[in-house]
PDB file of C-alpha atoms in Angstrom:
ATOM      1  CA  ASP E   1     -40.619 -21.028 276.001  1.00 61.00           C
ATOM      2  CA  GLY E   2     -43.357 -20.417 278.515  1.00 69.00           C
ATOM      3  CA  GLY E   3     -46.816 -21.607 277.713  1.00 94.00           C
ATOM      4  CA  ILE E   4     -49.675 -24.028 278.168  1.00 97.00           C
ATOM      5  CA  THR E   5     -49.638 -27.518 276.730  1.00 97.00           C
ATOM      6  CA  GLN E   6     -52.597 -29.842 276.314  1.00 97.00           C
ATOM      7  CA  SER E   7     -52.479 -33.480 275.396  1.00 95.00           C
ATOM      8  CA  PRO E   8     -53.521 -35.380 273.491  1.00 96.00           C
ATOM      9  CA  LYS E   9     -54.614 -33.274 270.514  1.00 95.00           C
ATOM     10  CA  TYR E  10     -57.328 -35.826 269.683  1.00 95.00           C
ATOM     11  CA  LEU E  11     -58.916 -38.314 272.088  1.00 94.00           C
ATOM     12  CA  PHE E  12     -61.412 -41.061 271.428  1.00 92.00           C
ATOM     13  CA  ARG E  13     -63.738 -42.341 274.122  1.00 90.00           C
ATOM     14  CA  LYS E  14     -65.712 -45.544 274.133  1.00 89.00           C
ATOM     15  CA  GLU E  15     -69.114 -45.791 275.785  1.00 85.00           C
ATOM     16  CA  GLY E  16     -68.847 -46.094 279.564  1.00 87.00           C
ATOM     17  CA  GLN E  17     -65.183 -45.120 279.622  1.00 92.00           C
ATOM     18  CA  ASN E  18     -63.531 -42.397 281.688  1.00 95.00           C
ATOM     19  CA  VAL E  19     -60.852 -40.373 279.906  1.00 95.00           C
ATOM     20  CA  THR E  20     -58.398 -37.799 281.221  1.00 97.00           C
ATOM     21  CA  LEU E  21     -57.230 -34.686 279.414  1.00 97.00           C
ATOM     22  CA  SER E  22     -53.895 -33.226 280.397  1.00 98.00           C
ATOM     23  CA  CYS E  23     -53.115 -29.534 280.919  1.00 98.00           C
ATOM     24  CA  GLU E  24     -49.688 -28.278 281.979  1.00 98.00           C
ATOM     25  CA  GLN E  25     -48.385 -24.718 282.288  1.00 97.00           C
ATOM     26  CA  ASN E  26     -44.938 -23.300 282.991  1.00 96.00           C
ATOM     27  CA  LEU E  27     -46.053 -19.695 283.362  1.00 94.00           C
ATOM     28  CA  ASN E  28     -46.051 -19.872 287.177  1.00 94.00           C
ATOM     29  CA  HIS E  29     -49.751 -19.012 287.126  1.00 93.00           C
ATOM     30  CA  ASP E  30     -51.841 -19.695 290.215  1.00 93.00           C
ATOM     31  CA  ALA E  31     -55.215 -19.978 288.491  1.00 92.00           C
ATOM     32  CA  MET E  32     -56.225 -22.581 285.921  1.00 95.00           C
ATOM     33  CA  TYR E  33     -59.473 -23.176 284.044  1.00 95.00           C
ATOM     34  CA  TRP E  34     -61.216 -25.743 281.856  1.00 97.00           C
ATOM     35  CA  TYR E  35     -63.675 -24.714 279.148  1.00 97.00           C
ATOM     36  CA  ARG E  36     -65.812 -26.700 276.775  1.00 97.00           C
ATOM     37  CA  GLN E  37     -66.457 -25.363 273.275  1.00 96.00           C
ATOM     38  CA  ASP E  38     -69.387 -26.470 271.121  1.00 94.00           C
ATOM     39  CA  PRO E  39     -70.263 -24.983 267.727  1.00 86.00           C
ATOM     40  CA  GLY E  40     -72.412 -21.881 268.067  1.00 81.00           C
ATOM     41  CA  GLN E  41     -72.253 -21.858 271.870  1.00 83.00           C
ATOM     42  CA  GLY E  42     -68.992 -20.143 272.633  1.00 88.00           C
ATOM     43  CA  LEU E  43     -66.948 -21.378 275.578  1.00 94.00           C
ATOM     44  CA  ARG E  44     -68.496 -22.614 278.789  1.00 95.00           C
ATOM     45  CA  LEU E  45     -66.620 -22.977 282.080  1.00 94.00           C
ATOM     46  CA  ILE E  46     -66.371 -26.509 283.487  1.00 97.00           C
ATOM     47  CA  TYR E  47     -64.069 -26.134 286.515  1.00 97.00           C
ATOM     48  CA  TYR E  48     -61.524 -23.648 287.775  1.00 94.00           C
ATOM     49  CA  SER E  49     -58.824 -23.570 290.421  1.00 94.00           C
ATOM     50  CA  GLN E  50     -57.244 -20.527 291.978  1.00 91.00           C
ATOM     51  CA  ILE E  51     -54.765 -22.390 294.188  1.00 93.00           C
ATOM     52  CA  VAL E  52     -53.268 -25.840 294.603  1.00 95.00           C
ATOM     53  CA  ASN E  53     -55.568 -28.404 296.238  1.00 96.00           C
ATOM     54  CA  ASP E  54     -58.639 -26.223 295.724  1.00 95.00           C
ATOM     55  CA  PHE E  55     -61.086 -25.990 292.824  1.00 96.00           C
ATOM     56  CA  GLN E  56     -64.638 -24.846 292.123  1.00 94.00           C
ATOM     57  CA  LYS E  57     -67.384 -25.946 289.789  1.00 96.00           C
ATOM     58  CA  GLY E  58     -68.139 -23.823 286.798  1.00 94.00           C
ATOM     59  CA  ASP E  59     -71.360 -23.617 284.841  1.00 92.00           C
ATOM     60  CA  ILE E  60     -71.343 -27.163 283.408  1.00 96.00           C
ATOM     61  CA  ALA E  61     -69.427 -29.363 285.899  1.00 97.00           C
ATOM     62  CA  GLU E  62     -71.750 -32.382 285.803  1.00 96.00           C
ATOM     63  CA  GLY E  63     -70.021 -35.447 284.387  1.00 96.00           C
ATOM     64  CA  TYR E  64     -66.531 -33.999 284.860  1.00 97.00           C
ATOM     65  CA  SER E  65     -63.924 -34.101 287.624  1.00 98.00           C
ATOM     66  CA  VAL E  66     -60.584 -32.369 288.202  1.00 98.00           C
ATOM     67  CA  SER E  67     -57.612 -32.369 290.539  1.00 98.00           C
ATOM     68  CA  ARG E  68     -54.989 -29.754 291.357  1.00 98.00           C
ATOM     69  CA  GLU E  69     -52.129 -31.481 293.153  1.00 97.00           C
ATOM     70  CA  LYS E  70     -49.429 -29.363 291.546  1.00 97.00           C
ATOM     71  CA  LYS E  71     -49.390 -25.727 290.540  1.00 97.00           C
ATOM     72  CA  GLU E  72     -48.360 -26.629 286.998  1.00 97.00           C
ATOM     73  CA  SER E  73     -50.990 -29.257 286.303  1.00 98.00           C
ATOM     74  CA  PHE E  74     -54.802 -29.317 286.133  1.00 98.00           C
ATOM     75  CA  PRO E  75     -56.058 -32.569 284.551  1.00 98.00           C
ATOM     76  CA  LEU E  76     -59.701 -32.960 283.561  1.00 98.00           C
ATOM     77  CA  THR E  77     -61.470 -36.329 283.666  1.00 97.00           C
ATOM     78  CA  VAL E  78     -64.532 -36.820 281.496  1.00 96.00           C
ATOM     79  CA  THR E  79     -66.521 -39.511 283.247  1.00 95.00           C
ATOM     80  CA  SER E  80     -69.047 -41.976 281.872  1.00 91.00           C
ATOM     81  CA  ALA E  81     -71.749 -39.800 283.442  1.00 89.00           C
ATOM     82  CA  GLN E  82     -71.128 -37.173 280.782  1.00 90.00           C
ATOM     83  CA  LYS E  83     -73.560 -38.312 278.105  1.00 88.00           C
ATOM     84  CA  ASN E  84     -72.559 -35.862 275.412  1.00 91.00           C
ATOM     85  CA  PRO E  85     -68.783 -35.469 275.698  1.00 93.00           C
ATOM     86  CA  THR E  86     -67.992 -34.715 272.054  1.00 95.00           C
ATOM     87  CA  ALA E  87     -66.499 -31.203 272.079  1.00 96.00           C
ATOM     88  CA  PHE E  88     -63.319 -29.165 271.919  1.00 96.00           C
ATOM     89  CA  TYR E  89     -61.778 -28.727 275.381  1.00 97.00           C
ATOM     90  CA  LEU E  90     -59.633 -25.729 276.205  1.00 97.00           C
ATOM     91  CA  CYS E  91     -57.442 -25.168 279.231  1.00 97.00           C
ATOM     92  CA  ALA E  92     -56.395 -21.700 280.353  1.00 96.00           C
ATOM     93  CA  SER E  93     -54.343 -20.125 283.109  1.00 94.00           C
ATOM     94  CA  SER E  94     -53.874 -16.703 284.656  1.00 91.00           C
ATOM     95  CA  SER E  95     -51.894 -14.954 287.342  1.00 88.00           C
ATOM     96  CA  THR E  96     -53.900 -13.887 290.380  1.00 78.00           C
ATOM     97  CA  ARG E  97     -52.338 -10.463 289.939  1.00 74.00           C
ATOM     98  CA  GLN E  98     -53.411 -10.084 286.324  1.00 75.00           C
ATOM     99  CA  GLU E  99     -56.715 -10.319 284.579  1.00 78.00           C
ATOM    100  CA  THR E 100     -55.729 -12.057 281.345  1.00 89.00           C
ATOM    101  CA  GLN E 101     -56.315 -15.752 280.717  1.00 92.00           C
ATOM    102  CA  TYR E 102     -53.964 -17.532 278.338  1.00 94.00           C
ATOM    103  CA  PHE E 103     -55.154 -20.589 276.466  1.00 96.00           C
ATOM    104  CA  GLY E 104     -53.672 -23.897 275.442  1.00 97.00           C
ATOM    105  CA  PRO E 105     -54.091 -25.412 271.953  1.00 96.00           C
ATOM    106  CA  GLY E 106     -57.052 -27.602 272.935  1.00 96.00           C
ATOM    107  CA  THR E 107     -58.044 -31.268 272.883  1.00 97.00           C
ATOM    108  CA  ARG E 108     -60.798 -32.568 270.634  1.00 96.00           C
ATOM    109  CA  LEU E 109     -62.742 -35.407 272.237  1.00 95.00           C
ATOM    110  CA  LEU E 110     -64.707 -37.767 270.043  1.00 93.00           C
ATOM    111  CA  VAL E 111     -66.936 -40.685 270.976  1.00 88.00           C
ATOM    112  CA  LEU E 112     -66.531 -44.024 269.206  1.00 84.00           C
TER     113      LEU E 112
ATOM    114  CA  ALA H   1     -73.852 -11.788 287.097  1.00 80.00           C
ATOM    115  CA  GLN H   2     -72.398 -10.972 283.727  1.00 89.00           C
ATOM    116  CA  SER H   3     -73.222 -11.755 280.127  1.00 93.00           C
ATOM    117  CA  VAL H   4     -72.041 -11.011 276.607  1.00 96.00           C
ATOM    118  CA  THR H   5     -73.987 -10.680 273.375  1.00 96.00           C
ATOM    119  CA  GLN H   6     -72.238 -10.779 270.035  1.00 97.00           C
ATOM    120  CA  LEU H   7     -74.449  -9.556 267.220  1.00 94.00           C
ATOM    121  CA  GLY H   8     -74.018 -11.575 264.061  1.00 93.00           C
ATOM    122  CA  SER H   9     -72.690 -15.120 264.110  1.00 94.00           C
ATOM    123  CA  HIS H  10     -71.197 -14.622 260.638  1.00 97.00           C
ATOM    124  CA  VAL H  11     -69.767 -11.452 259.112  1.00 98.00           C
ATOM    125  CA  SER H  12     -68.388 -11.242 255.584  1.00 98.00           C
ATOM    126  CA  VAL H  13     -66.242  -8.368 254.309  1.00 98.00           C
ATOM    127  CA  SER H  14     -64.150  -7.738 251.239  1.00 98.00           C
ATOM    128  CA  GLU H  15     -60.402  -7.553 251.541  1.00 97.00           C
ATOM    129  CA  GLY H  16     -59.474  -3.932 252.323  1.00 97.00           C
ATOM    130  CA  ALA H  17     -62.894  -3.096 253.784  1.00 98.00           C
ATOM    131  CA  LEU H  18     -63.664  -2.033 257.334  1.00 98.00           C
ATOM    132  CA  VAL H  19     -64.161  -4.791 259.873  1.00 98.00           C
ATOM    133  CA  LEU H  20     -66.762  -4.181 262.609  1.00 98.00           C
ATOM    134  CA  LEU H  21     -67.633  -6.936 265.067  1.00 98.00           C
ATOM    135  CA  ARG H  22     -70.222  -6.023 267.682  1.00 98.00           C
ATOM    136  CA  CYS H  23     -70.180  -6.882 271.377  1.00 98.00           C
ATOM    137  CA  ASN H  24     -72.537  -5.771 274.132  1.00 97.00           C
ATOM    138  CA  TYR H  25     -72.109  -6.782 277.748  1.00 96.00           C
ATOM    139  CA  SER H  26     -73.855  -6.650 281.088  1.00 94.00           C
ATOM    140  CA  SER H  27     -72.045  -6.675 284.391  1.00 89.00           C
ATOM    141  CA  SER H  28     -72.952  -5.830 287.986  1.00 86.00           C
ATOM    142  CA  VAL H  29     -69.400  -4.556 288.642  1.00 86.00           C
ATOM    143  CA  PRO H  30     -66.995  -2.502 286.508  1.00 87.00           C
ATOM    144  CA  PRO H  31     -66.110  -4.955 283.756  1.00 91.00           C
ATOM    145  CA  TYR H  32     -62.869  -6.162 282.309  1.00 93.00           C
ATOM    146  CA  LEU H  33     -63.446  -6.771 278.589  1.00 95.00           C
ATOM    147  CA  PHE H  34     -61.530  -8.923 276.140  1.00 96.00           C
ATOM    148  CA  TRP H  35     -61.449  -9.885 272.492  1.00 98.00           C
ATOM    149  CA  TYR H  36     -59.897 -13.217 271.546  1.00 98.00           C
ATOM    150  CA  VAL H  37     -59.322 -14.720 268.096  1.00 97.00           C
ATOM    151  CA  GLN H  38     -59.435 -18.428 267.257  1.00 96.00           C
ATOM    152  CA  TYR H  39     -58.136 -20.045 264.092  1.00 94.00           C
ATOM    153  CA  PRO H  40     -59.489 -23.502 263.142  1.00 90.00           C
ATOM    154  CA  ASN H  41     -58.620 -26.264 265.611  1.00 87.00           C
ATOM    155  CA  GLN H  42     -56.480 -23.955 267.723  1.00 92.00           C
ATOM    156  CA  GLY H  43     -56.708 -22.290 271.107  1.00 94.00           C
ATOM    157  CA  LEU H  44     -57.695 -18.690 271.731  1.00 95.00           C
ATOM    158  CA  GLN H  45     -55.248 -15.829 271.272  1.00 96.00           C
ATOM    159  CA  LEU H  46     -55.733 -12.507 273.045  1.00 96.00           C
ATOM    160  CA  LEU H  47     -56.305  -9.611 270.631  1.00 97.00           C
ATOM    161  CA  LEU H  48     -56.833  -6.834 273.145  1.00 97.00           C
ATOM    162  CA  LYS H  49     -58.303  -6.025 276.525  1.00 95.00           C
ATOM    163  CA  TYR H  50     -59.854  -3.189 278.486  1.00 94.00           C
ATOM    164  CA  THR H  51     -59.397  -2.973 282.235  1.00 91.00           C
ATOM    165  CA  THR H  52     -59.284   0.668 283.293  1.00 87.00           C
ATOM    166  CA  GLY H  53     -58.101   3.965 281.850  1.00 87.00           C
ATOM    167  CA  ALA H  54     -58.189   4.859 278.173  1.00 89.00           C
ATOM    168  CA  THR H  55     -61.394   3.658 276.571  1.00 91.00           C
ATOM    169  CA  LEU H  56     -59.877   3.160 273.109  1.00 96.00           C
ATOM    170  CA  VAL H  57     -57.746   0.065 273.223  1.00 96.00           C
ATOM    171  CA  LYS H  58     -55.301  -0.987 270.520  1.00 97.00           C
ATOM    172  CA  GLY H  59     -54.417  -4.613 270.023  1.00 96.00           C
ATOM    173  CA  ILE H  60     -52.421  -6.859 267.773  1.00 95.00           C
ATOM    174  CA  ASN H  61     -52.782  -7.152 263.989  1.00 94.00           C
ATOM    175  CA  GLY H  62     -54.234  -3.639 263.639  1.00 97.00           C
ATOM    176  CA  PHE H  63     -57.387  -4.269 265.659  1.00 98.00           C
ATOM    177  CA  GLU H  64     -58.826  -1.843 268.166  1.00 98.00           C
ATOM    178  CA  ALA H  65     -61.912  -1.592 270.363  1.00 98.00           C
ATOM    179  CA  GLU H  66     -63.662   1.186 272.221  1.00 96.00           C
ATOM    180  CA  PHE H  67     -65.265   0.754 275.635  1.00 96.00           C
ATOM    181  CA  LYS H  68     -68.528   2.721 275.773  1.00 96.00           C
ATOM    182  CA  LYS H  69     -70.041   2.491 279.226  1.00 93.00           C
ATOM    183  CA  SER H  70     -73.218   4.371 278.295  1.00 94.00           C
ATOM    184  CA  GLU H  71     -73.909   1.882 275.503  1.00 95.00           C
ATOM    185  CA  THR H  72     -72.491  -1.163 277.365  1.00 96.00           C
ATOM    186  CA  SER H  73     -70.545  -1.940 274.217  1.00 97.00           C
ATOM    187  CA  PHE H  74     -67.041  -3.020 273.265  1.00 98.00           C
ATOM    188  CA  HIS H  75     -67.064  -3.291 269.467  1.00 98.00           C
ATOM    189  CA  LEU H  76     -63.982  -4.537 267.604  1.00 98.00           C
ATOM    190  CA  THR H  77     -62.783  -2.725 264.493  1.00 98.00           C
ATOM    191  CA  LYS H  78     -60.030  -2.866 261.911  1.00 98.00           C
ATOM    192  CA  PRO H  79     -59.760  -0.259 259.137  1.00 97.00           C
ATOM    193  CA  SER H  80     -58.727  -2.651 256.379  1.00 98.00           C
ATOM    194  CA  ALA H  81     -59.407  -6.390 256.362  1.00 98.00           C
ATOM    195  CA  HIS H  82     -56.788  -8.876 255.264  1.00 97.00           C
ATOM    196  CA  MET H  83     -57.323 -12.449 254.163  1.00 97.00           C
ATOM    197  CA  SER H  84     -55.394 -13.620 257.216  1.00 96.00           C
ATOM    198  CA  ASP H  85     -58.058 -12.048 259.483  1.00 97.00           C
ATOM    199  CA  ALA H  86     -60.510 -14.811 258.596  1.00 97.00           C
ATOM    200  CA  ALA H  87     -61.162 -16.565 261.916  1.00 97.00           C
ATOM    201  CA  GLU H  88     -63.646 -16.727 264.784  1.00 97.00           C
ATOM    202  CA  TYR H  89     -63.696 -13.867 267.239  1.00 98.00           C
ATOM    203  CA  PHE H  90     -64.911 -14.031 270.826  1.00 97.00           C
ATOM    204  CA  CYS H  91     -65.811 -11.188 273.155  1.00 97.00           C
ATOM    205  CA  ALA H  92     -65.557 -11.922 276.873  1.00 96.00           C
ATOM    206  CA  VAL H  93     -66.203 -10.162 280.188  1.00 94.00           C
ATOM    207  CA  SER H  94     -64.832 -10.736 283.682  1.00 90.00           C
ATOM    208  CA  ALA H  95     -65.177  -9.108 287.069  1.00 82.00           C
ATOM    209  CA  GLY H  96     -61.434  -8.654 287.632  1.00 72.00           C
ATOM    210  CA  THR H  97     -58.193 -10.472 288.276  1.00 67.00           C
ATOM    211  CA  ALA H  98     -58.295 -14.271 288.290  1.00 63.00           C
ATOM    212  CA  SER H  99     -62.044 -14.108 287.731  1.00 77.00           C
ATOM    213  CA  LYS H 100     -64.211 -16.280 285.545  1.00 83.00           C
ATOM    214  CA  LEU H 101     -64.558 -15.217 281.943  1.00 90.00           C
ATOM    215  CA  THR H 102     -67.998 -15.185 280.377  1.00 93.00           C
ATOM    216  CA  PHE H 103     -67.845 -15.542 276.600  1.00 95.00           C
ATOM    217  CA  GLY H 104     -70.117 -14.526 273.803  1.00 95.00           C
ATOM    218  CA  THR H 105     -71.114 -17.123 271.228  1.00 95.00           C
ATOM    219  CA  GLY H 106     -68.542 -15.904 268.733  1.00 96.00           C
ATOM    220  CA  THR H 107     -68.536 -14.223 265.306  1.00 97.00           C
ATOM    221  CA  ARG H 108     -67.015 -15.953 262.333  1.00 97.00           C
ATOM    222  CA  LEU H 109     -65.310 -13.424 260.046  1.00 98.00           C
ATOM    223  CA  GLN H 110     -65.031 -14.264 256.374  1.00 98.00           C
ATOM    224  CA  VAL H 111     -62.797 -12.138 254.126  1.00 98.00           C
ATOM    225  CA  THR H 112     -63.406 -12.278 250.387  1.00 97.00           C
ATOM    226  CA  LEU H 113     -61.359 -11.070 247.437  1.00 93.00           C
TER     227      LEU H 113
END
Protein backbone atom coordinates (compact mmCIF):
# COMPACT_ATOMS: atom_id res chain seq x y z
CA ASP A 1 0.00 0.00 0.00
CA GLY A 2 1.27 3.43 -0.89
CA GLY A 3 1.12 6.12 1.72
CA ILE A 4 2.76 8.35 4.27
CA THR A 5 3.92 7.09 7.64
CA GLN A 6 4.84 9.17 10.66
CA SER A 7 6.50 7.96 13.80
CA PRO A 8 6.18 7.91 16.67
CA LYS A 9 2.47 8.50 17.25
CA TYR A 10 3.23 10.18 20.59
CA LEU A 11 6.52 11.81 21.61
CA PHE A 12 7.56 13.30 24.91
CA ARG A 13 10.23 15.98 25.15
CA LYS A 14 12.12 17.08 28.21
CA GLU A 15 13.23 20.67 28.69
CA GLY A 16 16.32 21.50 26.63
CA GLN A 17 16.06 18.35 24.54
CA ASN A 18 16.03 18.06 20.76
CA VAL A 19 13.61 15.51 19.32
CA THR A 20 13.17 14.22 15.78
CA LEU A 21 9.90 13.30 14.12
CA SER A 22 10.00 10.84 11.26
CA CYS A 23 8.09 11.12 7.98
CA GLU A 24 8.39 8.55 5.19
CA GLN A 25 6.45 8.25 1.93
CA ASN A 26 6.38 5.60 -0.78
CA LEU A 27 4.24 7.56 -3.21
CA ASN A 28 7.25 8.68 -5.28
CA HIS A 29 6.33 12.28 -4.52
CA ASP A 30 8.92 14.99 -5.03
CA ALA A 31 7.49 17.53 -2.59
CA MET A 32 7.13 17.09 1.16
CA TYR A 33 5.79 19.40 3.87
CA TRP A 34 5.63 19.76 7.65
CA TYR A 35 2.69 21.45 9.36
CA ARG A 36 1.97 22.26 12.97
CA GLN A 37 -1.60 22.10 14.24
CA ASP A 38 -2.79 23.91 17.37
CA PRO A 39 -6.40 24.03 18.56
CA GLY A 40 -8.34 26.83 16.89
CA GLN A 41 -5.45 27.84 14.63
CA GLY A 42 -5.68 25.44 11.73
CA LEU A 43 -2.47 24.16 10.19
CA ARG A 44 0.63 26.28 9.81
CA LEU A 45 3.53 25.46 7.49
CA ILE A 46 6.90 24.85 9.17
CA TYR A 47 9.16 23.73 6.30
CA TYR A 48 8.75 22.32 2.82
CA SER A 49 10.95 20.64 0.25
CA GLN A 50 10.31 20.34 -3.45
CA ILE A 51 13.41 18.29 -4.27
CA VAL A 52 16.09 16.25 -2.55
CA ASN A 53 18.77 18.29 -0.77
CA ASP A 54 16.70 21.47 -0.93
CA PHE A 55 14.13 22.91 1.47
CA GLN A 56 12.54 26.24 2.34
CA LYS A 57 11.23 27.83 5.50
CA GLY A 58 7.52 28.10 5.95
CA ASP A 59 5.61 30.54 8.11
CA ILE A 60 6.81 29.28 11.52
CA ALA A 61 10.29 27.76 10.99
CA GLU A 62 11.96 29.20 14.10
CA GLY A 63 13.01 26.47 16.52
CA TYR A 64 12.75 23.71 13.90
CA SER A 65 15.15 22.11 11.43
CA VAL A 66 14.78 19.59 8.60
CA SER A 67 16.82 17.55 6.16
CA ARG A 68 15.99 15.96 2.81
CA GLU A 69 18.72 13.47 1.99
CA LYS A 70 16.38 10.97 0.37
CA LYS A 71 13.28 11.45 -1.72
CA GLU A 72 11.26 9.22 0.60
CA SER A 73 12.19 10.85 3.89
CA PHE A 74 11.76 14.31 5.44
CA PRO A 75 12.54 14.25 9.18
CA LEU A 76 11.71 17.23 11.38
CA THR A 77 13.80 18.14 14.43
CA VAL A 78 12.20 20.20 17.16
CA THR A 79 15.08 21.96 18.85
CA SER A 80 15.40 23.32 22.37
CA ALA A 81 14.94 26.79 20.87
CA GLN A 82 11.29 26.01 20.26
CA LYS A 83 9.77 27.19 23.53
CA ASN A 84 6.24 26.01 22.92
CA PRO A 85 6.54 22.69 21.08
CA THR A 86 3.36 21.02 22.34
CA ALA A 87 1.25 20.45 19.21
CA PHE A 88 0.10 17.92 16.64
CA TYR A 89 2.58 17.64 13.76
CA LEU A 90 1.47 16.59 10.31
CA CYS A 91 3.61 15.61 7.35
CA ALA A 92 2.32 15.77 3.79
CA SER A 93 3.58 15.06 0.30
CA SER A 94 2.59 15.87 -3.26
CA SER A 95 3.68 15.25 -6.82
CA THR A 96 5.12 18.27 -8.61
CA ARG A 97 2.72 17.47 -11.43
CA GLN A 98 -0.37 17.46 -9.23
CA GLU A 99 -1.84 19.93 -6.83
CA THR A 100 -3.08 17.64 -4.07
CA GLN A 101 -1.23 17.16 -0.79
CA TYR A 102 -1.68 13.85 1.01
CA PHE A 103 -1.24 13.69 4.76
CA GLY A 104 0.25 11.26 7.22
CA PRO A 105 -1.46 10.24 10.49
CA GLY A 106 0.43 12.78 12.61
CA THR A 107 2.66 12.85 15.68
CA ARG A 108 1.54 14.42 18.94
CA LEU A 109 4.42 16.06 20.81
CA LEU A 110 4.09 16.68 24.51
CA VAL A 111 6.48 18.36 26.93
CA LEU A 112 7.33 16.69 30.24
CA ALA B 1 -0.52 36.22 -0.91
CA GLN B 2 -3.48 34.04 -0.10
CA SER B 3 -5.78 33.53 2.85
CA VAL B 4 -8.83 31.54 3.90
CA THR B 5 -11.67 32.44 6.24
CA GLN B 6 -13.98 29.79 7.59
CA LEU B 7 -17.11 31.26 9.13
CA GLY B 8 -18.17 29.44 12.27
CA SER B 9 -15.73 27.42 14.34
CA HIS B 10 -18.55 25.10 15.42
CA VAL B 11 -21.62 24.04 13.46
CA SER B 12 -24.31 21.74 14.83
CA VAL B 13 -26.94 20.02 12.68
CA SER B 14 -29.49 17.30 13.22
CA GLU B 15 -29.04 13.97 11.53
CA GLY B 16 -30.70 14.17 8.09
CA ALA B 17 -30.43 17.96 7.90
CA LEU B 18 -28.49 19.99 5.36
CA VAL B 19 -24.83 20.60 6.10
CA LEU B 20 -23.38 23.97 5.03
CA LEU B 21 -19.82 24.89 5.95
CA ARG B 22 -18.65 28.29 4.73
CA CYS B 23 -15.29 29.18 3.21
CA ASN B 24 -14.13 32.44 1.68
CA TYR B 25 -10.69 32.91 0.18
CA SER B 26 -8.40 35.57 -1.20
CA SER B 27 -5.71 34.89 -3.75
CA SER B 28 -3.61 37.01 -6.10
CA VAL B 29 -3.61 34.21 -8.71
CA PRO B 30 -6.34 31.81 -9.87
CA PRO B 31 -6.77 29.60 -6.82
CA TYR B 32 -6.79 25.88 -6.30
CA LEU B 33 -9.28 25.15 -3.50
CA PHE B 34 -9.58 22.15 -1.22
CA TRP B 35 -11.72 20.75 1.55
CA TYR B 36 -10.15 18.27 3.96
CA VAL B 37 -11.75 16.35 6.83
CA GLN B 38 -10.01 15.36 10.06
CA TYR B 39 -11.25 12.83 12.59
CA PRO B 40 -9.87 13.00 16.15
CA ASN B 41 -6.14 12.32 16.43
CA GLN B 42 -5.83 11.50 12.74
CA GLY B 43 -4.35 13.12 9.66
CA LEU B 44 -6.29 15.04 7.04
CA GLN B 45 -8.26 13.29 4.31
CA LEU B 46 -9.10 15.03 1.04
CA LEU B 47 -12.85 15.49 0.53
CA LEU B 48 -12.78 17.37 -2.75
CA LYS B 49 -10.86 19.94 -4.75
CA TYR B 50 -11.34 22.61 -7.38
CA THR B 51 -8.59 23.37 -9.86
CA THR B 52 -10.13 24.42 -13.17
CA GLY B 53 -13.24 23.64 -15.18
CA ALA B 54 -16.62 22.81 -13.68
CA THR B 55 -17.35 25.02 -10.70
CA LEU B 56 -19.52 22.45 -8.91
CA VAL B 57 -17.24 19.81 -7.50
CA LYS B 58 -18.40 16.49 -6.07
CA GLY B 59 -16.36 14.69 -3.46
CA ILE B 60 -16.44 11.65 -1.26
CA ASN B 61 -19.16 10.77 1.26
CA GLY B 62 -21.82 12.81 -0.57
CA PHE B 63 -20.16 16.20 -0.11
CA GLU B 64 -19.95 18.84 -2.79
CA ALA B 65 -18.72 22.42 -3.11
CA GLU B 66 -19.26 25.23 -5.56
CA PHE B 67 -16.53 27.65 -6.62
CA LYS B 68 -17.99 31.16 -6.94
CA LYS B 69 -15.36 33.56 -8.20
CA SER B 70 -17.56 36.64 -7.87
CA GLU B 71 -18.14 35.87 -4.19
CA THR B 72 -14.64 34.43 -3.56
CA SER B 73 -16.35 31.50 -1.89
CA PHE B 74 -16.06 27.72 -1.85
CA HIS B 75 -18.77 26.53 0.55
CA LEU B 76 -19.11 22.83 1.39
CA THR B 77 -22.53 21.19 1.42
CA LYS B 78 -24.15 17.83 2.00
CA PRO B 79 -27.91 17.33 1.59
CA SER B 80 -28.37 15.00 4.55
CA ALA B 81 -26.04 14.77 7.54
CA HIS B 82 -25.03 11.45 9.02
CA MET B 83 -23.62 10.80 12.46
CA SER B 84 -20.37 9.67 10.85
CA ASP B 85 -19.90 13.18 9.37
CA ALA B 86 -19.01 14.55 12.80
CA ALA B 87 -15.42 15.76 12.41
CA GLU B 88 -13.36 18.89 11.79
CA TYR B 89 -13.35 20.33 8.31
CA PHE B 90 -10.63 22.51 6.81
CA CYS B 91 -10.77 24.69 3.73
CA ALA B 92 -7.45 25.41 2.03
CA VAL B 93 -6.13 27.42 -0.93
CA SER B 94 -2.98 27.08 -3.03
CA ALA B 95 -1.49 28.79 -6.04
CA GLY B 96 -1.02 25.60 -8.07
CA THR B 97 0.94 22.38 -8.31
CA ALA B 98 3.38 21.62 -5.51
CA SER B 99 2.52 24.96 -3.92
CA LYS B 100 2.06 25.80 -0.28
CA LEU B 101 -1.39 25.28 1.15
CA THR B 102 -2.91 27.99 3.29
CA PHE B 103 -5.53 26.63 5.67
CA GLY B 104 -8.52 28.11 7.37
CA THR B 105 -8.89 27.66 11.12
CA GLY B 106 -11.34 24.81 10.72
CA THR B 107 -15.02 24.14 11.46
CA ARG B 108 -16.03 21.44 13.88
CA LEU B 109 -19.24 19.75 12.72
CA GLN B 110 -21.46 18.19 15.35
CA VAL B 111 -24.34 15.92 14.27
CA THR B 112 -27.14 15.32 16.75
CA LEU B 113 -29.98 12.81 16.81
